């Protein structure tokens, strides 16, 4: 079995990705910090993070996304793993190809219903995540992470600085939608380590299925 | 706030009014007041549009005071949509103003012998009722402008649009907001049609020179209100989430859960929901010079509403609510926020319930009247409603009628009222409430997540169907209690998590009225209200057979989780065993 640099087995899906000869384009944007909020739509749809999978949800969020445990415990009140509400992040296992969504507390009855381990969790028992009890098997993989509401502002910038994989057309859509903001707030754009104008980058993005995006921010 | 204004619209020689003490209704506010009036004074067998039906309009117990979040207005009658009892409520300025004018309720009775339309003015000098057929078929926006030109810019309006005049089953009653726009609606159940049947186009309120209501114990009241405000501000939902994104913050979460009814409840997930999410909506509003945080009445500190401007930066409508964005958006396959905002504006202007109208358009789309996702067609169909064309009359009668007319099997209604924005297969407990509520399918019927604080939580295993029925029952009791205080339901989360915040609410009521209510008393009030309502519905001919979801929710699997509604009928029948 193929292993990654940490000695973890590499799943078939990841092997398939590795065999794809075309490297994913790398984009770095040096932006004014106020522009970080413009990436909301990307996080709603979900960004891909290359990570060690087969770990608990707590380990994935706190150790790999580097979100403080206190934040996970107190701020993130609703979690979905593969579309199912998670009550116990210490036992839920994040596997390769998983989709993970994080949300702060939500209003209303349904907000209460989907709350992690909440009083009304029983009202959504058909869409509650059930841990299968199998042992975690660490391996390199990828996870789609979605951030909703307050978590976009609070975790989003951290993830953008660490780097995420997004759809080329999705990023292009944002750069077009907020073209004036990006023109005035983007100090530099790099494509595969080479400087490129924002206009040219925007034009080329549609030709990329996915891009690795990293943001560096400045406040002035 | 110790008197009732009764207006007999069918009196000989024209409408007559009288004022009297609250009598047996003392101590009741909001929904408790309107449901008690309907259950006591309206013959359950009457036609909802007949002279025998009554329309009660009641502020909450603390409306007209300095208590934060006390601006909810209840409207009650026998519903033309469901045929049962109805309470619909709205924010806006009216509850506060009515309270300061001293009224515990306005009750419209009888009906004019001809088709004359009336306007009612209530101010410090009393009540004036005048015929005014020039108001005929005016939209709510033009109507309010006309009233402002006639009565000045300090007024608050309670009004109906063309849909109410045409007595449509989806007709709402509009209440003006702080900017005197008719954006807040008592939407559900066709209450606007009953106001139309009474021949009342608009009630104009003016509280100029009227004072805030004074509490019996001002010091205790002030201290309790401060604790109340502090509790709401410190909670992440009422202090951060709702102000930042409004109720539409739910779109992404419900969609992720696979419980977001899409294209007339065919799927549980809408691929492009992110385009119409609360997060995107807030960004759009801010970028266009609108507001993502705005109150619907003075004294609101949660401020879950907003201002939605068009692409040119001009006011289009208030921030559409989650249910509106869903009904006209994902449920119709539409992911264009501007089109949804336009539909919201049209709904408010014609005076129709956004949930019922969106659900109806989706049923019409399934029937082939338009394609799912065709925003222009949806706008065209709502305009048909406003014009009152034959097609518009069908659509304005609601989803159930539209489904029958066009031969659609998948019609998401209970007791004739369209389901809101949560698929009961994904959130089974909500399905229990949809099925058994006295109001027809209604998400707010079990919205007050305060059962544990109210002591009606019980010892249930929520993972069993019995537990779901028990929880739904307790939620319905708690909601009826909160509705009766006239407080905005969005207080619920802070109340759920912070017992001291709930105690502050009770302390406010006690300090204001010189009472010594306990949480148990409040819970008992909730039970009393539900019994009033259930009793009326039974007399109107409802039975346990009406407490059911349409069969397809039990038979059709909802993607992506492929779940069905599994709570058994006999379990639903246990709900009202209290």
CSV table of C-alpha atoms in Angstrom, one decimal, chain A:
chain,number,residue,atom,x,y,z
A,1,UNK,CA,0.0,0.0,0.0
A,2,UNK,CA,1.2,3.5,-0.9
A,3,UNK,CA,2.1,5.7,2.1
A,4,UNK,CA,2.5,9.4,2.5
A,5,UNK,CA,5.4,11.2,4.1
A,6,UNK,CA,4.0,10.6,7.6
A,7,UNK,CA,3.8,6.9,6.9
A,8,UNK,CA,0.0,6.9,6.6
A,9,UNK,CA,-1.6,4.8,3.9
A,10,UNK,CA,-2.8,6.8,0.9
A,11,UNK,CA,-6.4,6.1,-0.2
A,12,UNK,CA,-7.3,5.2,-3.7
A,13,UNK,CA,-9.0,8.6,-4.3
A,14,UNK,CA,-5.8,10.4,-3.4
A,15,UNK,CA,-3.7,8.1,-5.5
A,16,UNK,CA,-5.9,9.0,-8.4
A,17,UNK,CA,-5.3,12.7,-7.7
A,18,UNK,CA,-1.5,12.2,-7.5
A,19,UNK,CA,-1.5,10.5,-10.9
A,20,UNK,CA,-3.1,13.5,-12.4
A,21,UNK,CA,0.0,15.0,-14.1
A,22,UNK,CA,-1.2,18.6,-14.1
A,23,UNK,CA,-0.2,20.4,-10.9
A,24,UNK,CA,-2.9,22.5,-9.4
A,25,UNK,CA,-2.1,26.2,-10.0
A,26,UNK,CA,-1.0,28.1,-7.0
A,27,UNK,CA,-2.3,31.6,-6.4
A,28,UNK,CA,-1.2,34.0,-3.7
A,29,UNK,CA,-3.1,37.3,-3.2
A,30,UNK,CA,-1.8,40.0,-1.0
A,31,UNK,CA,-4.9,41.8,0.1
A,32,UNK,CA,-6.1,44.5,2.5
A,33,UNK,CA,-7.7,42.8,5.5
A,34,UNK,CA,-11.1,44.3,4.8
A,35,UNK,CA,-11.4,42.2,1.6
A,36,UNK,CA,-11.3,38.9,3.6
A,37,UNK,CA,-15.0,39.2,4.1
A,38,UNK,CA,-15.5,39.0,0.3
A,39,UNK,CA,-14.8,35.3,0.4
A,40,UNK,CA,-18.0,34.4,2.1
A,41,UNK,CA,-19.5,32.7,-0.9
A,42,UNK,CA,-16.5,30.4,-1.3
A,43,UNK,CA,-16.9,29.2,2.3
A,44,UNK,CA,-20.7,28.7,1.8
A,45,UNK,CA,-20.0,26.4,-1.1
A,46,UNK,CA,-17.0,24.8,0.6
A,47,UNK,CA,-13.2,24.9,0.3
A,48,UNK,CA,-11.0,21.9,0.1
A,49,UNK,CA,-8.2,21.3,2.6
A,50,UNK,CA,-5.5,18.7,2.1
A,51,UNK,CA,-5.0,17.1,5.5
A,52,UNK,CA,-4.5,14.0,7.5
A,53,UNK,CA,-7.8,12.3,7.7
A,54,UNK,CA,-9.1,9.3,9.7
A,55,UNK,CA,-8.9,11.4,12.8
A,56,UNK,CA,-11.6,12.6,15.2
A,57,UNK,CA,-13.5,15.8,14.3
A,58,UNK,CA,-11.9,17.5,17.3
A,59,UNK,CA,-8.4,16.6,16.1
A,60,UNK,CA,-9.2,17.7,12.6
A,61,UNK,CA,-10.6,21.1,13.6
A,62,UNK,CA,-8.2,21.9,16.4
A,63,UNK,CA,-4.9,20.3,15.2
A,64,UNK,CA,-5.2,20.6,11.4
A,65,UNK,CA,-7.3,23.7,10.9
A,66,UNK,CA,-5.6,25.1,14.0
A,67,UNK,CA,-8.9,26.4,15.5
A,68,UNK,CA,-8.5,26.8,19.3
A,69,UNK,CA,-10.3,24.1,21.2
A,70,UNK,CA,-12.1,26.8,23.3
A,71,UNK,CA,-13.6,28.2,20.1
A,72,UNK,CA,-14.8,24.8,19.0
A,73,UNK,CA,-16.4,24.1,22.3
A,74,UNK,CA,-18.0,27.5,22.9
A,75,UNK,CA,-18.5,29.1,19.6
A,76,UNK,CA,-19.2,26.3,17.1
A,77,UNK,CA,-22.7,25.2,18.2
A,78,UNK,CA,-23.7,23.3,15.0
A,79,UNK,CA,-21.6,20.9,13.0
A,80,UNK,CA,-22.5,18.8,10.0
A,81,UNK,CA,-20.4,15.9,8.8
A,82,UNK,CA,-21.4,14.6,5.4
A,83,UNK,CA,-24.7,16.5,5.9
A,84,UNK,CA,-25.6,15.0,9.2
A,85,UNK,CA,-25.7,16.8,12.5
A,86,UNK,CA,-22.9,15.9,14.9
A,87,UNK,CA,-23.5,15.8,18.6
A,88,UNK,CA,-20.1,14.5,19.8
A,89,UNK,CA,-17.0,15.9,18.0
A,90,UNK,CA,-14.7,13.7,20.1
A,91,UNK,CA,-16.0,10.5,18.5
A,92,UNK,CA,-17.0,11.5,15.0
A,93,UNK,CA,-14.3,10.5,12.5
A,94,UNK,CA,-13.4,12.7,9.5
A,95,UNK,CA,-12.5,10.5,6.6
A,96,UNK,CA,-11.0,11.2,3.2
A,97,UNK,CA,-13.5,13.0,1.0
A,98,UNK,CA,-15.6,14.1,3.9
A,99,UNK,CA,-17.7,17.3,3.9
A,100,UNK,CA,-17.6,19.3,7.2
A,101,UNK,CA,-19.7,22.3,7.9
A,102,UNK,CA,-19.3,24.6,11.0
A,103,UNK,CA,-21.8,27.1,12.3
A,104,UNK,CA,-22.2,29.3,15.3
A,105,UNK,CA,-25.5,29.2,17.2
A,106,UNK,CA,-28.7,29.6,15.1
A,107,UNK,CA,-32.0,31.2,15.9
A,108,UNK,CA,-35.4,29.6,16.3
A,109,UNK,CA,-36.6,26.1,17.0
A,110,UNK,CA,-34.7,24.6,14.1
A,111,UNK,CA,-31.5,26.4,15.3
A,112,UNK,CA,-32.0,24.7,18.6
A,113,UNK,CA,-32.8,21.4,17.0
A,114,UNK,CA,-29.5,21.3,15.1
A,115,UNK,CA,-27.4,22.5,18.0
A,116,UNK,CA,-24.7,20.1,19.0
A,117,UNK,CA,-25.9,17.8,21.8
A,118,UNK,CA,-28.8,20.2,22.4
A,119,UNK,CA,-32.0,19.6,24.3
A,120,UNK,CA,-34.0,19.3,21.1
A,121,UNK,CA,-31.6,17.1,19.1
A,122,UNK,CA,-34.1,14.2,19.2
A,123,UNK,CA,-36.4,16.1,16.8
A,124,UNK,CA,-33.9,15.5,14.0
A,125,UNK,CA,-32.9,11.9,14.7
A,126,UNK,CA,-33.1,10.9,11.1
A,127,UNK,CA,-30.4,13.3,10.1
A,128,UNK,CA,-28.1,12.8,13.1
A,129,UNK,CA,-24.6,11.6,12.4
A,130,UNK,CA,-23.9,8.2,14.0
A,131,UNK,CA,-20.4,7.1,14.7
A,132,UNK,CA,-19.9,3.6,13.5
A,133,UNK,CA,-17.5,2.8,16.2
A,134,UNK,CA,-14.7,1.7,13.9
A,135,UNK,CA,-11.1,2.7,14.8
A,136,UNK,CA,-9.7,5.8,13.1
A,137,UNK,CA,-7.2,5.0,10.3
A,138,UNK,CA,-4.9,8.0,9.7
A,139,UNK,CA,-4.2,8.8,6.1
A,140,UNK,CA,-3.6,11.7,3.8
A,141,UNK,CA,-6.7,13.0,2.1
A,142,UNK,CA,-8.8,15.9,1.5
A,143,UNK,CA,-11.8,17.4,3.2
A,144,UNK,CA,-14.3,20.0,2.0
A,145,UNK,CA,-14.9,22.6,4.8
A,146,UNK,CA,-17.9,24.9,4.8
A,147,UNK,CA,-18.1,27.8,7.1
A,148,UNK,CA,-21.4,29.5,7.9
A,149,UNK,CA,-22.4,32.8,9.5
A,150,UNK,CA,-20.1,34.1,12.3
A,151,UNK,CA,-17.5,31.4,11.7
A,152,UNK,CA,-16.8,32.8,8.2
A,153,UNK,CA,-15.4,36.0,9.8
A,154,UNK,CA,-13.7,34.3,12.6
A,155,UNK,CA,-12.1,31.2,11.1
A,156,UNK,CA,-12.2,32.1,7.4
A,157,UNK,CA,-9.2,34.4,7.5
A,158,UNK,CA,-7.1,31.8,9.3
A,159,UNK,CA,-7.9,29.2,6.6
A,160,UNK,CA,-7.2,31.6,3.8
A,161,UNK,CA,-3.8,32.3,5.2
A,162,UNK,CA,-3.1,28.6,5.6
A,163,UNK,CA,-4.2,27.9,2.1
A,164,UNK,CA,-7.3,26.3,0.6
A,165,UNK,CA,-8.3,24.7,-2.7
A,166,UNK,CA,-11.2,26.3,-4.6
A,167,UNK,CA,-12.8,26.1,-8.0
A,168,UNK,CA,-11.2,28.4,-10.6
A,169,UNK,CA,-14.6,29.7,-11.8
A,170,UNK,CA,-15.7,30.3,-8.3
A,171,UNK,CA,-12.7,32.5,-7.5
A,172,UNK,CA,-13.1,34.2,-10.9
A,173,UNK,CA,-16.8,34.9,-10.0
A,174,UNK,CA,-15.7,36.7,-6.8
A,175,UNK,CA,-13.0,38.7,-8.5
A,176,UNK,CA,-15.5,39.9,-11.1
A,177,UNK,CA,-18.3,40.5,-8.6
A,178,UNK,CA,-16.1,42.7,-6.4
A,179,UNK,CA,-13.8,43.9,-9.1
A,180,UNK,CA,-13.5,47.5,-7.8
A,181,UNK,CA,-12.8,46.3,-4.3
A,182,UNK,CA,-10.1,43.9,-5.4
A,183,UNK,CA,-8.5,46.4,-7.8
A,184,UNK,CA,-8.1,48.9,-4.9
A,185,UNK,CA,-7.3,46.4,-2.2
A,186,UNK,CA,-5.0,43.9,-3.8
A,187,UNK,CA,-1.4,44.7,-3.5
A,188,UNK,CA,0.0,41.8,-5.5
A,189,UNK,CA,-1.1,38.6,-7.2
A,190,UNK,CA,1.1,35.6,-7.8
A,191,UNK,CA,0.4,32.7,-10.1
A,192,UNK,CA,2.8,29.8,-9.5
A,193,UNK,CA,5.2,32.3,-7.8
A,194,UNK,CA,5.1,34.7,-10.7
A,195,UNK,CA,3.5,38.2,-10.4
A,196,UNK,CA,0.4,38.6,-12.6
A,197,UNK,CA,-2.0,41.5,-12.9
A,198,UNK,CA,-5.4,40.9,-11.4
A,199,UNK,CA,-7.1,41.4,-14.8
A,200,UNK,CA,-5.0,38.7,-16.4
A,201,UNK,CA,-5.4,36.3,-13.4
A,202,UNK,CA,-9.2,36.8,-13.5
A,203,UNK,CA,-9.2,36.0,-17.2
A,204,UNK,CA,-7.2,32.8,-16.8
A,205,UNK,CA,-9.1,31.4,-13.8
A,206,UNK,CA,-11.9,30.0,-15.9
A,207,UNK,CA,-9.4,27.6,-17.5
A,208,UNK,CA,-8.5,26.1,-14.1
A,209,UNK,CA,-10.7,23.4,-12.7
A,210,UNK,CA,-9.2,24.1,-9.2
A,211,UNK,CA,-6.6,26.4,-7.7
A,212,UNK,CA,-4.7,26.4,-4.5
A,213,UNK,CA,-5.4,29.8,-3.0
A,214,UNK,CA,-3.4,31.5,-0.2
A,215,UNK,CA,-4.1,35.0,1.1
A,216,UNK,CA,-1.6,37.3,2.8
A,217,UNK,CA,-3.2,40.3,4.3
A,218,UNK,CA,-2.1,43.8,5.2
A,219,UNK,CA,-4.0,46.4,7.2
A,220,UNK,CA,-2.8,49.6,5.7
